[in-house]
Amino acid sequence: MKENSQSPITISVIKADIGGYVGHSASHPEIIDLAEDKLKKAKKEELLIDFYVTSCGDDLELIMTHRQGKDSEKIHKLAWDTFMACTELARELKLYGAGQDMLADAFSGNVKGMGPGVAEMSFVERKSEPVIVFCGDKCAPGAWNLPLFKIFADPFNTIGLVIDPTMHDGFRFEVHDVFEGRDMILSCPEEMYDLLVLIGSPENYVIKNVYKKDGEIAATSSTQKLALIAGRYVGKDDPVMMVRCQSGFPAVGEVLEAFAFPHLVSGWMRGSHYGPLMPVAQREATPSRFDGPPRVIALGFQLAEGKLIGPRDMFDDPGFDLARKEANRLAEFMRRHGPFEPHRLGLKEMEYTTLPQVLKKLLEREKQG
Ligand code: F6R
Ligand code: MG
Ligand code: MG
């Protein structure tokens, strides 16, 4: 394909926890430097148009633009090799949980199902293309359900749905059934109540993509569940998502507005607790209290022929001070429940933690009388 502004570009955000500094609280600066070196080389070789490396808590995020399309073996291998090199360094530094998310021994064509989380979208770049990349830590993929609903279906959040004729038709949501592996499309506003039946259970149903009614991609998220891949508890999945903004999509401020409400998500300590999702600047994406509270960062970019102009650290703004305060207040309230539900997850969700091992022993003791 001739590479001009009419040929689609792809943004791939591929992430993994390859080791934490200290404990599960952050990434080590040398890890970020190493990942940058690897991607710099790939940019020089013209595999990537551009890249940006960041971290949210103990997760390393590779934000890459290219013209290889989604699910490209070359791009996925680049990410895999980068994570492997970073894992090696993490082992040298004895960082905590080195190689935590690298669940496969060798790369086999696509990182999906091998541990890392993936969100990718391809589109023809518009005259101006603002995109926001969100990264979460100490939470699960369903954490995006509520904000995505607010952004693309709730007129109390997004006034553009009411007064902008280019958005007034609404959007389509592609919902992934985590346990059955099926995908369903629901159209809003017509099927809003049906959509809510599903996405109100974020452990079971996760919004994977959002489209305009004409089929244009608007947002995408990572939906990989580590525990289901590994068959055992391996930490929370700490998802990423991307949202296109302005001119027919929600405005940057409408997209960010959804995070002014620090809603409760599952994750936090040992992936076993409900806690508020706190919007923070990247430098504050270092979960500490009770390994949390869960964090979300928002990096804004303008694309210019695939070049990533930015980022702007979108939650680094006093406009989100109140949300942070509210999140801390809620965190305190939830913490006071200690090991009790509904702070601790219900037994069904605890199946994917280390609790069943303890429970098994206890039940055996009961049997012996
Ligand atoms: C949650 C998380 C941490 C750990 C906790 C125990 O996603 O990563 O809260 O679950 O610090 O960690 P281990 O079992 O590695 O000692
Ligand atoms: Mg970790
Ligand atoms: Mg993490």
XYZ file of N, CA, C and O and ligand atoms in Angstrom, residues 17 24 58 100, ligand 2:
17
model
N 3.506 -6.400 33.031
C 4.221 -6.208 34.292
C 5.411 -7.160 34.226
O 5.245 -8.372 34.297
N 5.123 -4.104 44.163
C 4.327 -3.948 42.938
C 3.983 -2.475 42.689
O 2.991 -2.168 42.049
N 3.324 -0.854 38.413
C 4.349 -1.830 38.016
C 4.186 -2.294 36.575
O 4.793 -3.280 36.160
N 6.657 -11.325 35.586
C 5.341 -11.720 36.109
C 4.302 -12.044 35.024
O 3.592 -13.025 35.097
Mg 3.547 -6.675 39.796
